[in-house]
Amino acid sequence: MGRYFSKSFLLFLFVIPTVCLAYPAVLWVIGQLFFPFQANGSIVRDAKGNAIGSLLIAQPFTKDEYFQPRPSAASYDASASAPSNLAASNYALRDRVARTLGPIVKYSDGPKKGQLVAADIEAWFQQDKFGGQPHIVAQWADAHNGLATGWVNADPSHGGYVDDWTKKHSNEVAQWKKDNPGTPEPKAPDLAVLFFENFSRDNPGKFPSAVTQTGKDGKTTTAIEPVSTGSDIQSIFFDMWRQEHADAALQDIPADMVMASGSGLDPHISMENAEYQLDRVADKWAADTKRDPKQVHDEIEQILQQNASAAFGGLAGEQFVNVLQVNLALKDRYGEPK
């Protein structure tokens, strides 16, 4: 018995220092000597040395001058890496995809071939009828309570807007309390559906959305106001518009524009995805720099080609680009977006 124990103990004394100390130390030294950039997270820094991102982790870009990454169920948070795990039958998945498509999808045939459907979504929304019934916003909130509540929770300004509405509509809130005795002190999210039902009747063909204005002093302020156009309408109500325009021929969209990766952190997009976004990016930079759109388009196309890569040195798989890398190249060439 002692002989077996001694052998196991000797093996333990050999394995632990080797596996837990020597092996990691050797890898760390090799990484720091020969691959310092990759070994330290592929962190990209600005001229002042401040970290602005990692080539390994996707991050959101909100300006139209930049390419957009794939959707992320983890909100691009590396500490919360995970897929959404939404089933194909889950309306939340359908809604997320529809919100991505609304502002960007184009007609594939007919007199409007190549044009965005966004303007037609807005025109349809302003008529304020769905399924032959009035009040699109109220119908949306009634059919999808969770989405209405999600809107209220999405931003503090949304909740504040509902709170202000509550103070001006005490009778409606009092009736809601009678109908819902289990919630005697409702919060803004509890009143989401009631709010949208009343908002829809008071503001036909409009939706509450953030509006930014610049005052005479040059300062900008953002407030929630009823609007009849904009990205919120194009995205939120695309699915309802599509249901009433099922025969409209629309262009196919690269899959990775609407599908998140398993981790939600994929920093790359396919070249097909980048090409689909190219017109938007080029037109915006051309407007910012007051240059010929075609020339800017060709320049950005060249940037994409210079930053394109594929698996195994291009021997297998489709080409892809790193979104952060490409957007930094755009910033270096054209400066800060306006």
PDB file of C-alpha atoms in Angstrom, residues 67 303-304 307 321-331:
ATOM      1  CA  PHE A  67     -20.007  49.302 -40.721  1.00  0.00           C
ATOM      2  CA  ILE A 303     -10.312  49.377 -47.845  1.00  0.00           C
ATOM      3  CA  LEU A 304     -12.551  46.320 -47.580  1.00  0.00           C
ATOM      4  CA  ASN A 307      -8.678  44.105 -44.849  1.00  0.00           C
ATOM      5  CA  VAL A 321     -13.514  41.507 -42.475  1.00  0.00           C
ATOM      6  CA  ASN A 322     -12.925  42.648 -38.914  1.00  0.00           C
ATOM      7  CA  VAL A 323     -15.464  45.419 -38.244  1.00  0.00           C
ATOM      8  CA  LEU A 324     -13.291  47.373 -35.794  1.00  0.00           C
ATOM      9  CA  GLN A 325     -10.298  47.184 -38.114  1.00  0.00           C
ATOM     10  CA  VAL A 326     -12.262  48.460 -41.110  1.00  0.00           C
ATOM     11  CA  ASN A 327     -13.947  51.258 -39.159  1.00  0.00           C
ATOM     12  CA  LEU A 328     -10.595  52.438 -37.808  1.00  0.00           C
ATOM     13  CA  ALA A 329      -9.294  52.506 -41.383  1.00  0.00           C
ATOM     14  CA  LEU A 330     -12.281  54.684 -42.347  1.00  0.00           C
ATOM     15  CA  LYS A 331     -11.601  57.020 -39.440  1.00  0.00           C
TER      16      LYS A 331
END
